[in-house]
PDB file of C-alpha atoms in Angstrom:
ATOM      1  CA  MET Z   1     141.446 129.668 136.373  1.00 73.00           C
ATOM      2  CA  ILE Z   2     137.715 129.013 136.110  1.00 82.00           C
ATOM      3  CA  LYS Z   3     137.106 127.480 132.675  1.00 86.00           C
ATOM      4  CA  ALA Z   4     133.995 127.625 130.545  1.00 85.00           C
ATOM      5  CA  GLU Z   5     134.032 123.830 130.239  1.00 89.00           C
ATOM      6  CA  TRP Z   6     133.341 123.573 133.956  1.00 89.00           C
ATOM      7  CA  PHE Z   7     130.084 125.438 133.384  1.00 89.00           C
ATOM      8  CA  TYR Z   8     129.130 123.078 130.548  1.00 90.00           C
ATOM      9  CA  TRP Z   9     129.919 120.066 132.744  1.00 93.00           C
ATOM     10  CA  LEU Z  10     127.716 121.512 135.491  1.00 92.00           C
ATOM     11  CA  VAL Z  11     124.846 121.963 133.038  1.00 91.00           C
ATOM     12  CA  GLY Z  12     125.355 118.415 131.780  1.00 93.00           C
ATOM     13  CA  ALA Z  13     125.393 117.058 135.342  1.00 93.00           C
ATOM     14  CA  ILE Z  14     122.111 118.842 136.113  1.00 92.00           C
ATOM     15  CA  PHE Z  15     120.460 117.354 133.018  1.00 93.00           C
ATOM     16  CA  LEU Z  16     121.728 113.894 133.980  1.00 94.00           C
ATOM     17  CA  LEU Z  17     120.433 114.317 137.539  1.00 92.00           C
ATOM     18  CA  MET Z  18     117.040 115.360 136.252  1.00 91.00           C
ATOM     19  CA  ALA Z  19     117.044 112.456 133.786  1.00 92.00           C
ATOM     20  CA  ALA Z  20     117.592 110.085 136.714  1.00 92.00           C
ATOM     21  CA  GLN Z  21     114.616 111.684 138.477  1.00 89.00           C
ATOM     22  CA  MET Z  22     112.481 111.294 135.354  1.00 91.00           C
ATOM     23  CA  LEU Z  23     113.410 107.634 135.047  1.00 91.00           C
ATOM     24  CA  SER Z  24     112.241 106.927 138.589  1.00 89.00           C
ATOM     25  CA  ASP Z  25     109.009 108.924 138.239  1.00 87.00           C
ATOM     26  CA  ARG Z  26     106.269 106.334 137.670  1.00 87.00           C
ATOM     27  CA  THR Z  27     103.640 109.066 137.243  1.00 88.00           C
ATOM     28  CA  ASN Z  28     105.095 109.709 133.778  1.00 88.00           C
ATOM     29  CA  PRO Z  29     103.842 107.053 131.320  1.00 89.00           C
ATOM     30  CA  ARG Z  30     106.730 107.904 128.986  1.00 91.00           C
ATOM     31  CA  ARG Z  31     109.410 108.102 131.630  1.00 91.00           C
ATOM     32  CA  HIS Z  32     111.948 105.992 129.738  1.00 93.00           C
ATOM     33  CA  GLY Z  33     111.819 108.135 126.607  1.00 93.00           C
ATOM     34  CA  THR Z  34     111.830 111.364 128.620  1.00 92.00           C
ATOM     35  CA  ALA Z  35     114.841 110.246 130.658  1.00 93.00           C
ATOM     36  CA  ALA Z  36     116.661 109.141 127.490  1.00 94.00           C
ATOM     37  CA  PHE Z  37     116.010 112.510 125.795  1.00 94.00           C
ATOM     38  CA  TRP Z  38     117.370 114.672 128.596  1.00 93.00           C
ATOM     39  CA  GLY Z  39     120.076 112.163 129.512  1.00 94.00           C
ATOM     40  CA  LEU Z  40     121.446 112.296 125.965  1.00 94.00           C
ATOM     41  CA  LEU Z  41     121.462 116.090 126.184  1.00 93.00           C
ATOM     42  CA  GLY Z  42     123.392 115.938 129.462  1.00 93.00           C
ATOM     43  CA  LEU Z  43     125.920 113.504 128.018  1.00 94.00           C
ATOM     44  CA  GLY Z  44     126.293 115.793 125.007  1.00 92.00           C
ATOM     45  CA  PHE Z  45     127.388 118.694 127.203  1.00 91.00           C
ATOM     46  CA  VAL Z  46     130.129 116.500 128.665  1.00 91.00           C
ATOM     47  CA  TYR Z  47     131.176 114.680 125.493  1.00 92.00           C
ATOM     48  CA  GLY Z  48     131.222 117.960 123.573  1.00 90.00           C
ATOM     49  CA  THR Z  49     134.367 118.940 125.484  1.00 89.00           C
ATOM     50  CA  TRP Z  50     136.388 116.292 123.663  1.00 91.00           C
ATOM     51  CA  VAL Z  51     134.713 117.044 120.350  1.00 90.00           C
ATOM     52  CA  ALA Z  52     135.679 120.726 120.708  1.00 87.00           C
ATOM     53  CA  ASP Z  53     139.348 119.937 121.316  1.00 86.00           C
ATOM     54  CA  LYS Z  54     139.261 117.322 118.519  1.00 88.00           C
ATOM     55  CA  SER Z  55     140.268 114.457 120.800  1.00 91.00           C
ATOM     56  CA  ALA Z  56     137.015 112.603 120.068  1.00 91.00           C
ATOM     57  CA  PRO Z  57     134.911 112.186 116.897  1.00 93.00           C
ATOM     58  CA  ALA Z  58     131.823 114.322 116.447  1.00 90.00           C
ATOM     59  CA  GLU Z  59     129.719 111.531 114.892  1.00 93.00           C
ATOM     60  CA  PRO Z  60     128.436 110.127 118.249  1.00 93.00           C
ATOM     61  CA  LEU Z  61     127.278 113.619 119.189  1.00 90.00           C
ATOM     62  CA  GLY Z  62     125.411 113.919 115.892  1.00 89.00           C
ATOM     63  CA  ALA Z  63     123.865 110.489 116.409  1.00 93.00           C
ATOM     64  CA  ALA Z  64     122.704 111.573 119.869  1.00 92.00           C
ATOM     65  CA  VAL Z  65     121.019 114.651 118.372  1.00 89.00           C
ATOM     66  CA  LEU Z  66     119.228 112.499 115.790  1.00 91.00           C
ATOM     67  CA  ALA Z  67     118.138 110.097 118.533  1.00 94.00           C
ATOM     68  CA  MET Z  68     116.740 113.021 120.528  1.00 92.00           C
ATOM     69  CA  VAL Z  69     114.840 114.232 117.455  1.00 89.00           C
ATOM     70  CA  CYS Z  70     113.310 110.767 117.048  1.00 92.00           C
ATOM     71  CA  LEU Z  71     112.386 110.528 120.738  1.00 92.00           C
ATOM     72  CA  ALA Z  72     110.602 113.885 120.652  1.00 87.00           C
ATOM     73  CA  GLY Z  73     109.195 113.565 117.123  1.00 86.00           C
ATOM     74  CA  PHE Z  74     107.600 110.157 117.678  1.00 90.00           C
ATOM     75  CA  GLY Z  75     106.072 111.122 121.022  1.00 88.00           C
ATOM     76  CA  PHE Z  76     108.285 109.107 123.357  1.00 91.00           C
ATOM     77  CA  THR Z  77     108.620 111.994 125.829  1.00 90.00           C
ATOM     78  CA  GLY Z  78     106.049 113.021 128.423  1.00 87.00           C
ATOM     79  CA  ARG Z  79     105.507 114.756 131.729  1.00 84.00           C
ATOM     80  CA  GLY Z  80     105.335 113.402 135.259  1.00 83.00           C
ATOM     81  CA  THR Z  81     104.322 114.893 138.587  1.00 79.00           C
ATOM     82  CA  ALA Z  82     107.209 116.518 140.421  1.00 72.00           C
ATOM     83  CA  ARG Z  83     107.335 116.641 144.200  1.00 72.00           C
ATOM     84  CA  THR Z  84     106.890 120.322 144.927  1.00 71.00           C
ATOM     85  CA  THR Z  85     104.667 122.738 146.801  1.00 71.00           C
ATOM     86  CA  THR Z  86     100.929 123.003 146.174  1.00 75.00           C
ATOM     87  CA  PRO Z  87      99.412 125.957 144.276  1.00 77.00           C
ATOM     88  CA  GLY Z  88      97.976 127.221 147.571  1.00 82.00           C
ATOM     89  CA  GLN Z  89     101.364 127.135 149.263  1.00 79.00           C
ATOM     90  CA  ARG Z  90     102.965 128.994 146.346  1.00 79.00           C
ATOM     91  CA  ALA Z  91     100.228 131.652 146.397  1.00 85.00           C
ATOM     92  CA  ALA Z  92     100.691 132.157 150.137  1.00 85.00           C
ATOM     93  CA  SER Z  93     104.461 132.417 149.718  1.00 83.00           C
ATOM     94  CA  ALA Z  94     104.041 134.938 146.898  1.00 84.00           C
ATOM     95  CA  ARG Z  95     101.790 137.129 149.040  1.00 88.00           C
ATOM     96  CA  ARG Z  96     104.271 136.964 151.907  1.00 87.00           C
ATOM     97  CA  LEU Z  97     107.370 137.819 149.875  1.00 86.00           C
ATOM     98  CA  GLY Z  98     105.875 140.218 147.336  1.00 88.00           C
ATOM     99  CA  GLY Z  99     108.504 141.985 145.239  1.00 87.00           C
ATOM    100  CA  LYS Z 100     111.332 140.073 146.926  1.00 89.00           C
ATOM    101  CA  LEU Z 101     110.556 137.188 144.557  1.00 87.00           C
ATOM    102  CA  PHE Z 102     112.334 139.143 141.815  1.00 91.00           C
ATOM    103  CA  VAL Z 103     115.612 139.251 143.745  1.00 93.00           C
ATOM    104  CA  PRO Z 104     116.929 135.824 142.559  1.00 92.00           C
ATOM    105  CA  ALA Z 105     116.068 136.630 138.930  1.00 90.00           C
ATOM    106  CA  LEU Z 106     117.818 140.013 139.128  1.00 93.00           C
ATOM    107  CA  THR Z 107     120.835 138.408 140.781  1.00 94.00           C
ATOM    108  CA  ILE Z 108     121.778 136.615 137.558  1.00 93.00           C
ATOM    109  CA  PRO Z 109     122.374 139.710 135.341  1.00 92.00           C
ATOM    110  CA  VAL Z 110     124.024 141.595 138.220  1.00 93.00           C
ATOM    111  CA  VAL Z 111     126.566 138.826 138.848  1.00 92.00           C
ATOM    112  CA  ALA Z 112     127.077 138.322 135.104  1.00 90.00           C
ATOM    113  CA  LEU Z 113     127.828 142.041 134.690  1.00 90.00           C
ATOM    114  CA  ILE Z 114     130.254 142.015 137.617  1.00 91.00           C
ATOM    115  CA  CYS Z 115     132.106 139.034 136.137  1.00 87.00           C
ATOM    116  CA  ALA Z 116     132.167 140.449 132.613  1.00 84.00           C
ATOM    117  CA  VAL Z 117     133.374 143.908 133.660  1.00 85.00           C
ATOM    118  CA  GLY Z 118     135.216 143.534 136.968  1.00 84.00           C
ATOM    119  CA  VAL Z 119     136.267 139.964 137.663  1.00 82.00           C
ATOM    120  CA  LYS Z 120     137.690 139.566 134.134  1.00 80.00           C
ATOM    121  CA  LYS Z 121     140.477 141.958 135.159  1.00 81.00           C
ATOM    122  CA  LEU Z 122     141.509 139.889 138.176  1.00 83.00           C
ATOM    123  CA  SER Z 123     144.375 137.411 138.009  1.00 83.00           C
ATOM    124  CA  VAL Z 124     146.067 135.019 140.438  1.00 82.00           C
ATOM    125  CA  GLY Z 125     149.675 133.985 139.875  1.00 80.00           C
ATOM    126  CA  GLY Z 126     149.682 135.609 136.464  1.00 80.00           C
ATOM    127  CA  GLN Z 127     146.594 133.658 135.362  1.00 84.00           C
ATOM    128  CA  PRO Z 128     143.187 135.320 134.892  1.00 84.00           C
ATOM    129  CA  VAL Z 129     140.502 134.176 137.332  1.00 84.00           C
ATOM    130  CA  LEU Z 130     138.052 133.650 134.464  1.00 84.00           C
ATOM    131  CA  GLN Z 131     139.004 131.996 131.187  1.00 84.00           C
ATOM    132  CA  LYS Z 132     139.816 134.682 128.653  1.00 85.00           C
ATOM    133  CA  GLY Z 133     137.072 135.197 126.088  1.00 82.00           C
ATOM    134  CA  SER Z 134     134.476 133.329 128.188  1.00 84.00           C
ATOM    135  CA  GLU Z 135     133.874 135.904 130.916  1.00 85.00           C
ATOM    136  CA  THR Z 136     130.255 136.565 129.907  1.00 85.00           C
ATOM    137  CA  ILE Z 137     129.105 132.953 129.790  1.00 86.00           C
ATOM    138  CA  LEU Z 138     130.984 132.178 132.999  1.00 89.00           C
ATOM    139  CA  GLY Z 139     129.331 135.179 134.622  1.00 89.00           C
ATOM    140  CA  LEU Z 140     125.963 133.808 133.527  1.00 90.00           C
ATOM    141  CA  GLY Z 141     126.763 130.408 135.043  1.00 90.00           C
ATOM    142  CA  ILE Z 142     128.114 131.848 138.282  1.00 92.00           C
ATOM    143  CA  GLY Z 143     125.115 134.183 138.451  1.00 92.00           C
ATOM    144  CA  ALA Z 144     122.731 131.222 138.128  1.00 93.00           C
ATOM    145  CA  VAL Z 145     124.455 129.396 140.985  1.00 93.00           C
ATOM    146  CA  VAL Z 146     124.418 132.502 143.181  1.00 94.00           C
ATOM    147  CA  ALA Z 147     120.759 133.138 142.310  1.00 94.00           C
ATOM    148  CA  LEU Z 148     119.904 129.574 143.339  1.00 93.00           C
ATOM    149  CA  ALA Z 149     121.563 130.128 146.720  1.00 93.00           C
ATOM    150  CA  VAL Z 150     119.806 133.470 147.146  1.00 93.00           C
ATOM    151  CA  GLY Z 151     116.443 131.946 146.240  1.00 91.00           C
ATOM    152  CA  MET Z 152     116.847 129.058 148.659  1.00 91.00           C
ATOM    153  CA  ALA Z 153     117.858 131.442 151.459  1.00 91.00           C
ATOM    154  CA  LEU Z 154     114.951 133.755 150.666  1.00 89.00           C
ATOM    155  CA  LEU Z 155     112.435 130.902 150.793  1.00 85.00           C
ATOM    156  CA  GLY Z 156     114.063 129.157 153.731  1.00 85.00           C
ATOM    157  CA  GLU Z 157     114.619 126.010 151.671  1.00 83.00           C
ATOM    158  CA  ARG Z 158     117.387 123.701 152.872  1.00 84.00           C
ATOM    159  CA  LYS Z 159     117.001 120.713 150.535  1.00 84.00           C
ATOM    160  CA  LEU Z 160     118.715 121.037 147.163  1.00 84.00           C
ATOM    161  CA  SER Z 161     116.387 118.352 145.817  1.00 81.00           C
ATOM    162  CA  THR Z 162     113.430 120.752 145.983  1.00 81.00           C
ATOM    163  CA  PRO Z 163     114.643 123.221 143.316  1.00 86.00           C
ATOM    164  CA  VAL Z 164     115.892 120.282 141.243  1.00 85.00           C
ATOM    165  CA  HIS Z 165     112.407 118.714 141.275  1.00 83.00           C
ATOM    166  CA  ALA Z 166     110.805 122.084 140.473  1.00 83.00           C
ATOM    167  CA  GLY Z 167     113.295 122.703 137.662  1.00 85.00           C
ATOM    168  CA  ARG Z 168     112.643 119.237 136.287  1.00 86.00           C
ATOM    169  CA  SER Z 169     108.909 119.977 136.200  1.00 83.00           C
ATOM    170  CA  ILE Z 170     109.502 123.130 134.148  1.00 82.00           C
ATOM    171  CA  LEU Z 171     111.877 121.191 131.893  1.00 83.00           C
ATOM    172  CA  GLU Z 172     109.226 118.567 131.172  1.00 84.00           C
ATOM    173  CA  THR Z 173     106.605 121.266 130.589  1.00 79.00           C
ATOM    174  CA  MET Z 174     108.762 123.059 128.003  1.00 77.00           C
ATOM    175  CA  GLY Z 175     109.931 119.791 126.462  1.00 80.00           C
ATOM    176  CA  TRP Z 176     111.869 119.656 123.217  1.00 81.00           C
ATOM    177  CA  ALA Z 177     110.921 123.249 122.350  1.00 75.00           C
ATOM    178  CA  MET Z 178     113.568 124.458 124.794  1.00 78.00           C
ATOM    179  CA  LEU Z 179     116.258 123.265 122.373  1.00 81.00           C
ATOM    180  CA  LEU Z 180     114.693 124.800 119.258  1.00 74.00           C
ATOM    181  CA  PRO Z 181     116.753 128.054 119.333  1.00 70.00           C
ATOM    182  CA  GLN Z 182     120.041 126.126 119.392  1.00 75.00           C
ATOM    183  CA  LEU Z 183     118.922 123.787 116.602  1.00 76.00           C
ATOM    184  CA  LEU Z 184     117.701 126.667 114.437  1.00 72.00           C
ATOM    185  CA  ALA Z 185     120.901 128.654 115.007  1.00 68.00           C
ATOM    186  CA  THR Z 186     122.846 125.615 113.837  1.00 76.00           C
ATOM    187  CA  LEU Z 187     120.553 125.406 110.815  1.00 74.00           C
ATOM    188  CA  GLY Z 188     121.542 128.969 109.895  1.00 70.00           C
ATOM    189  CA  THR Z 189     125.217 127.962 109.940  1.00 73.00           C
ATOM    190  CA  ILE Z 190     124.441 124.945 107.740  1.00 79.00           C
ATOM    191  CA  PHE Z 191     122.584 127.181 105.279  1.00 76.00           C
ATOM    192  CA  SER Z 192     125.566 129.534 105.187  1.00 72.00           C
ATOM    193  CA  VAL Z 193     128.057 126.732 104.540  1.00 80.00           C
ATOM    194  CA  ALA Z 194     125.749 125.231 101.906  1.00 81.00           C
ATOM    195  CA  GLY Z 195     125.805 128.529  99.996  1.00 78.00           C
ATOM    196  CA  VAL Z 196     122.158 129.528 100.461  1.00 77.00           C
ATOM    197  CA  GLY Z 197     123.251 133.103 101.119  1.00 72.00           C
ATOM    198  CA  ASP Z 198     125.192 133.205  97.838  1.00 77.00           C
ATOM    199  CA  GLN Z 199     122.159 131.977  95.911  1.00 80.00           C
ATOM    200  CA  VAL Z 200     119.918 134.587  97.535  1.00 78.00           C
ATOM    201  CA  ARG Z 201     122.565 137.235  96.740  1.00 75.00           C
ATOM    202  CA  ARG Z 202     122.534 136.296  93.049  1.00 79.00           C
ATOM    203  CA  ILE Z 203     118.764 136.605  92.944  1.00 79.00           C
ATOM    204  CA  THR Z 204     118.598 139.926  94.793  1.00 76.00           C
ATOM    205  CA  THR Z 205     121.432 141.558  92.860  1.00 73.00           C
ATOM    206  CA  ALA Z 206     119.791 140.498  89.606  1.00 74.00           C
ATOM    207  CA  VAL Z 207     116.461 142.009  90.657  1.00 75.00           C
ATOM    208  CA  LEU Z 208     117.628 145.115  92.508  1.00 75.00           C
ATOM    209  CA  PRO Z 209     118.394 148.176  90.332  1.00 74.00           C
ATOM    210  CA  ASP Z 210     121.938 149.531  90.626  1.00 73.00           C
ATOM    211  CA  HIS Z 211     122.540 151.865  93.561  1.00 72.00           C
ATOM    212  CA  SER Z 212     118.951 151.567  94.809  1.00 84.00           C
ATOM    213  CA  LEU Z 213     120.029 152.134  98.398  1.00 88.00           C
ATOM    214  CA  TYR Z 214     116.676 152.454 100.130  1.00 90.00           C
ATOM    215  CA  LEU Z 215     115.157 149.533  98.256  1.00 90.00           C
ATOM    216  CA  ALA Z 216     118.150 147.405  99.302  1.00 91.00           C
ATOM    217  CA  VAL Z 217     117.600 148.472 102.917  1.00 94.00           C
ATOM    218  CA  VAL Z 218     113.962 147.368 102.699  1.00 94.00           C
ATOM    219  CA  VAL Z 219     114.943 144.053 101.095  1.00 92.00           C
ATOM    220  CA  TYR Z 220     117.548 143.359 103.796  1.00 94.00           C
ATOM    221  CA  CYS Z 221     115.308 144.240 106.745  1.00 95.00           C
ATOM    222  CA  VAL Z 222     112.176 142.569 105.393  1.00 95.00           C
ATOM    223  CA  GLY Z 223     114.261 139.569 104.347  1.00 92.00           C
ATOM    224  CA  MET Z 224     115.644 139.258 107.878  1.00 94.00           C
ATOM    225  CA  PHE Z 225     112.085 139.487 109.172  1.00 96.00           C
ATOM    226  CA  LEU Z 226     110.709 136.812 106.813  1.00 93.00           C
ATOM    227  CA  PHE Z 227     113.643 134.406 107.161  1.00 89.00           C
ATOM    228  CA  THR Z 228     113.315 134.658 110.927  1.00 91.00           C
ATOM    229  CA  VAL Z 229     109.607 133.868 110.690  1.00 91.00           C
ATOM    230  CA  VAL Z 230     110.402 130.769 108.630  1.00 86.00           C
ATOM    231  CA  MET Z 231     113.416 129.614 110.657  1.00 82.00           C
ATOM    232  CA  GLY Z 232     112.260 130.826 114.061  1.00 81.00           C
ATOM    233  CA  ASN Z 233     115.540 132.443 115.016  1.00 80.00           C
ATOM    234  CA  GLY Z 234     117.209 135.711 114.029  1.00 85.00           C
ATOM    235  CA  PHE Z 235     120.642 134.108 114.439  1.00 81.00           C
ATOM    236  CA  ALA Z 236     119.680 131.498 111.834  1.00 80.00           C
ATOM    237  CA  ALA Z 237     118.479 134.133 109.355  1.00 85.00           C
ATOM    238  CA  PHE Z 238     121.436 136.482 109.893  1.00 88.00           C
ATOM    239  CA  PRO Z 239     124.187 134.615 107.973  1.00 84.00           C
ATOM    240  CA  VAL Z 240     121.866 134.010 105.021  1.00 84.00           C
ATOM    241  CA  MET Z 241     120.581 137.569 104.525  1.00 89.00           C
ATOM    242  CA  THR Z 242     123.873 139.212 105.472  1.00 89.00           C
ATOM    243  CA  ALA Z 243     125.759 137.147 102.893  1.00 85.00           C
ATOM    244  CA  ALA Z 244     123.049 137.954 100.350  1.00 85.00           C
ATOM    245  CA  VAL Z 245     122.376 141.678 100.855  1.00 89.00           C
ATOM    246  CA  GLY Z 246     123.781 143.082 104.090  1.00 91.00           C
ATOM    247  CA  TRP Z 247     127.484 142.794 103.368  1.00 91.00           C
ATOM    248  CA  PRO Z 248     127.900 142.796  99.555  1.00 89.00           C
ATOM    249  CA  VAL Z 249     125.257 145.431  98.789  1.00 88.00           C
ATOM    250  CA  LEU Z 250     124.811 147.688 101.819  1.00 92.00           C
ATOM    251  CA  VAL Z 251     128.346 147.614 103.242  1.00 93.00           C
ATOM    252  CA  VAL Z 252     130.634 147.032 100.238  1.00 91.00           C
ATOM    253  CA  GLN Z 253     128.649 148.573  97.403  1.00 89.00           C
ATOM    254  CA  GLU Z 254     126.835 151.374  99.256  1.00 90.00           C
ATOM    255  CA  HIS Z 255     129.651 151.994 101.805  1.00 92.00           C
ATOM    256  CA  GLY Z 256     127.391 151.629 104.818  1.00 93.00           C
ATOM    257  CA  SER Z 257     128.679 151.411 108.381  1.00 94.00           C
ATOM    258  CA  ALA Z 258     129.066 147.689 109.005  1.00 94.00           C
ATOM    259  CA  PRO Z 259     128.269 147.804 112.758  1.00 94.00           C
ATOM    260  CA  ALA Z 260     125.133 149.877 112.144  1.00 94.00           C
ATOM    261  CA  VAL Z 261     123.884 147.861 109.176  1.00 95.00           C
ATOM    262  CA  LEU Z 262     124.418 144.471 110.789  1.00 94.00           C
ATOM    263  CA  ALA Z 263     123.118 145.441 114.240  1.00 94.00           C
ATOM    264  CA  ILE Z 264     119.941 147.023 112.882  1.00 96.00           C
ATOM    265  CA  GLY Z 265     119.498 144.090 110.501  1.00 95.00           C
ATOM    266  CA  MET Z 266     119.574 141.719 113.453  1.00 95.00           C
ATOM    267  CA  LEU Z 267     116.954 143.859 115.204  1.00 95.00           C
ATOM    268  CA  ALA Z 268     114.765 143.566 112.111  1.00 96.00           C
ATOM    269  CA  GLY Z 269     115.120 139.794 112.387  1.00 94.00           C
ATOM    270  CA  PHE Z 270     114.090 139.911 116.031  1.00 94.00           C
ATOM    271  CA  CYS Z 271     110.837 141.523 114.896  1.00 95.00           C
ATOM    272  CA  GLY Z 272     110.131 138.266 113.084  1.00 94.00           C
ATOM    273  CA  THR Z 273     110.772 136.327 116.285  1.00 92.00           C
ATOM    274  CA  LEU Z 274     107.724 138.028 117.814  1.00 93.00           C
ATOM    275  CA  VAL Z 275     105.299 136.642 115.222  1.00 93.00           C
ATOM    276  CA  THR Z 276     106.297 133.050 114.538  1.00 91.00           C
ATOM    277  CA  PRO Z 277     105.356 129.810 116.317  1.00 86.00           C
ATOM    278  CA  MET Z 278     108.761 128.486 115.216  1.00 80.00           C
ATOM    279  CA  ALA Z 279     110.206 130.624 118.025  1.00 79.00           C
ATOM    280  CA  ALA Z 280     108.516 128.193 120.387  1.00 73.00           C
ATOM    281  CA  ASN Z 281     110.411 129.210 123.521  1.00 72.00           C
ATOM    282  CA  TYR Z 282     109.236 132.826 123.090  1.00 79.00           C
ATOM    283  CA  ASN Z 283     105.690 132.354 121.849  1.00 83.00           C
ATOM    284  CA  VAL Z 284     104.320 128.835 122.284  1.00 76.00           C
ATOM    285  CA  VAL Z 285     105.957 127.697 125.534  1.00 74.00           C
ATOM    286  CA  PRO Z 286     104.867 130.806 127.522  1.00 78.00           C
ATOM    287  CA  ALA Z 287     101.288 130.212 126.372  1.00 80.00           C
ATOM    288  CA  ALA Z 288     101.521 126.628 127.639  1.00 72.00           C
ATOM    289  CA  LEU Z 289     103.142 127.593 130.953  1.00 71.00           C
ATOM    290  CA  LEU Z 290     100.530 130.306 131.564  1.00 76.00           C
ATOM    291  CA  GLU Z 291      97.745 127.936 130.423  1.00 75.00           C
ATOM    292  CA  LEU Z 292      96.343 130.493 127.973  1.00 82.00           C
ATOM    293  CA  LYS Z 293      93.196 129.481 126.097  1.00 84.00           C
ATOM    294  CA  ASP Z 294      94.724 130.651 122.811  1.00 86.00           C
ATOM    295  CA  GLN Z 295      98.171 129.160 122.240  1.00 83.00           C
ATOM    296  CA  TYR Z 296      98.851 131.832 119.623  1.00 88.00           C
ATOM    297  CA  GLY Z 297      97.776 134.644 121.955  1.00 89.00           C
ATOM    298  CA  PRO Z 298     101.314 136.011 122.453  1.00 89.00           C
ATOM    299  CA  ILE Z 299     101.859 136.177 118.683  1.00 92.00           C
ATOM    300  CA  LYS Z 300      98.573 138.033 118.089  1.00 92.00           C
ATOM    301  CA  ALA Z 301      99.405 140.506 120.868  1.00 92.00           C
ATOM    302  CA  GLN Z 302     102.938 141.108 119.570  1.00 94.00           C
ATOM    303  CA  LEU Z 303     102.099 141.441 115.849  1.00 94.00           C
ATOM    304  CA  PRO Z 304     101.367 145.224 115.833  1.00 95.00           C
ATOM    305  CA  THR Z 305     104.544 145.923 117.803  1.00 96.00           C
ATOM    306  CA  ALA Z 306     106.599 143.723 115.481  1.00 95.00           C
ATOM    307  CA  VAL Z 307     105.376 145.485 112.334  1.00 96.00           C
ATOM    308  CA  ALA Z 308     105.895 148.940 113.878  1.00 97.00           C
ATOM    309  CA  LEU Z 309     109.420 148.068 115.013  1.00 96.00           C
ATOM    310  CA  LEU Z 310     110.280 146.652 111.597  1.00 96.00           C
ATOM    311  CA  GLY Z 311     109.291 149.966 110.016  1.00 96.00           C
ATOM    312  CA  CYS Z 312     111.347 151.859 112.610  1.00 96.00           C
ATOM    313  CA  ASN Z 313     114.402 149.712 111.898  1.00 96.00           C
ATOM    314  CA  ILE Z 314     114.107 150.387 108.172  1.00 96.00           C
ATOM    315  CA  VAL Z 315     113.941 154.146 108.791  1.00 96.00           C
ATOM    316  CA  ILE Z 316     116.805 154.115 111.320  1.00 96.00           C
ATOM    317  CA  MET Z 317     119.091 152.148 108.980  1.00 96.00           C
ATOM    318  CA  SER Z 318     118.276 154.443 106.057  1.00 94.00           C
ATOM    319  CA  LEU Z 319     119.020 157.604 108.060  1.00 94.00           C
ATOM    320  CA  PHE Z 320     122.024 156.637 110.180  1.00 93.00           C
ATOM    321  CA  ALA Z 321     123.895 153.716 108.583  1.00 92.00           C
ATOM    322  CA  PHE Z 322     125.120 155.576 105.455  1.00 91.00           C
TER     323      PHE Z 322
END
């Protein structure tokens, strides 16, 4: 049986390999801090296996996260020069291949879908081929490996070190912002455990008139939008606003359809993702990778769409969730 932990170990091994490359790259003036940052992340993927099955304490993992925050926050990470093709060579390759360049990227969702729908039904010796409950994430991992092979075959690349160097360059360009969604999602769980949602619920129920259905819908959707703007992640805002308004008011009190209310509420939160620099991997990192003159250009371009979609979500929830 292919286990999800194998995928996490592979991810950890890749981060450790890239950290070793960063450490040996003398073009990066902050190579030691950069290697330590990504090396700690790689070790965390491996050590997390024993934390998950409770055979090892979680405190070292937490200490590693705090160390990574310090390394990034105090500017100990930087960017080197990876050994890769020149811009001219990449432009020539792009002209030669044209639309075929999209094949590796499309391979990932195709393989993930096949694993999640078809391979999950296969078994060998009474055991499922893919670990039960982890078919989607395993499909994503297998799809990434297959896409790497397809990309190397398409480009005629025989050295595995070449995509590793190129991937390391992108990793250094994105930097700590790549981890922001995971950190913010964890923050949402912490807020939920700390009772922030209960406090917001007390405030909203005290302010909202009884049985004011449409006003409650607006409060829930706009609240998801605003919390996502502040926290940078719809998954972080979801437990707070759902515990405050979504479940107790719209589902329990107003007898709304839970799947509809919660799904549309999450979509309202995603509207906030479009307009906040806290969602760095969506809005700030692309501007840096594309070398845009205005780092907030994506946010300015997406603002009208975000507001329009928020209004649509409010209308859809009001019409179809009750």
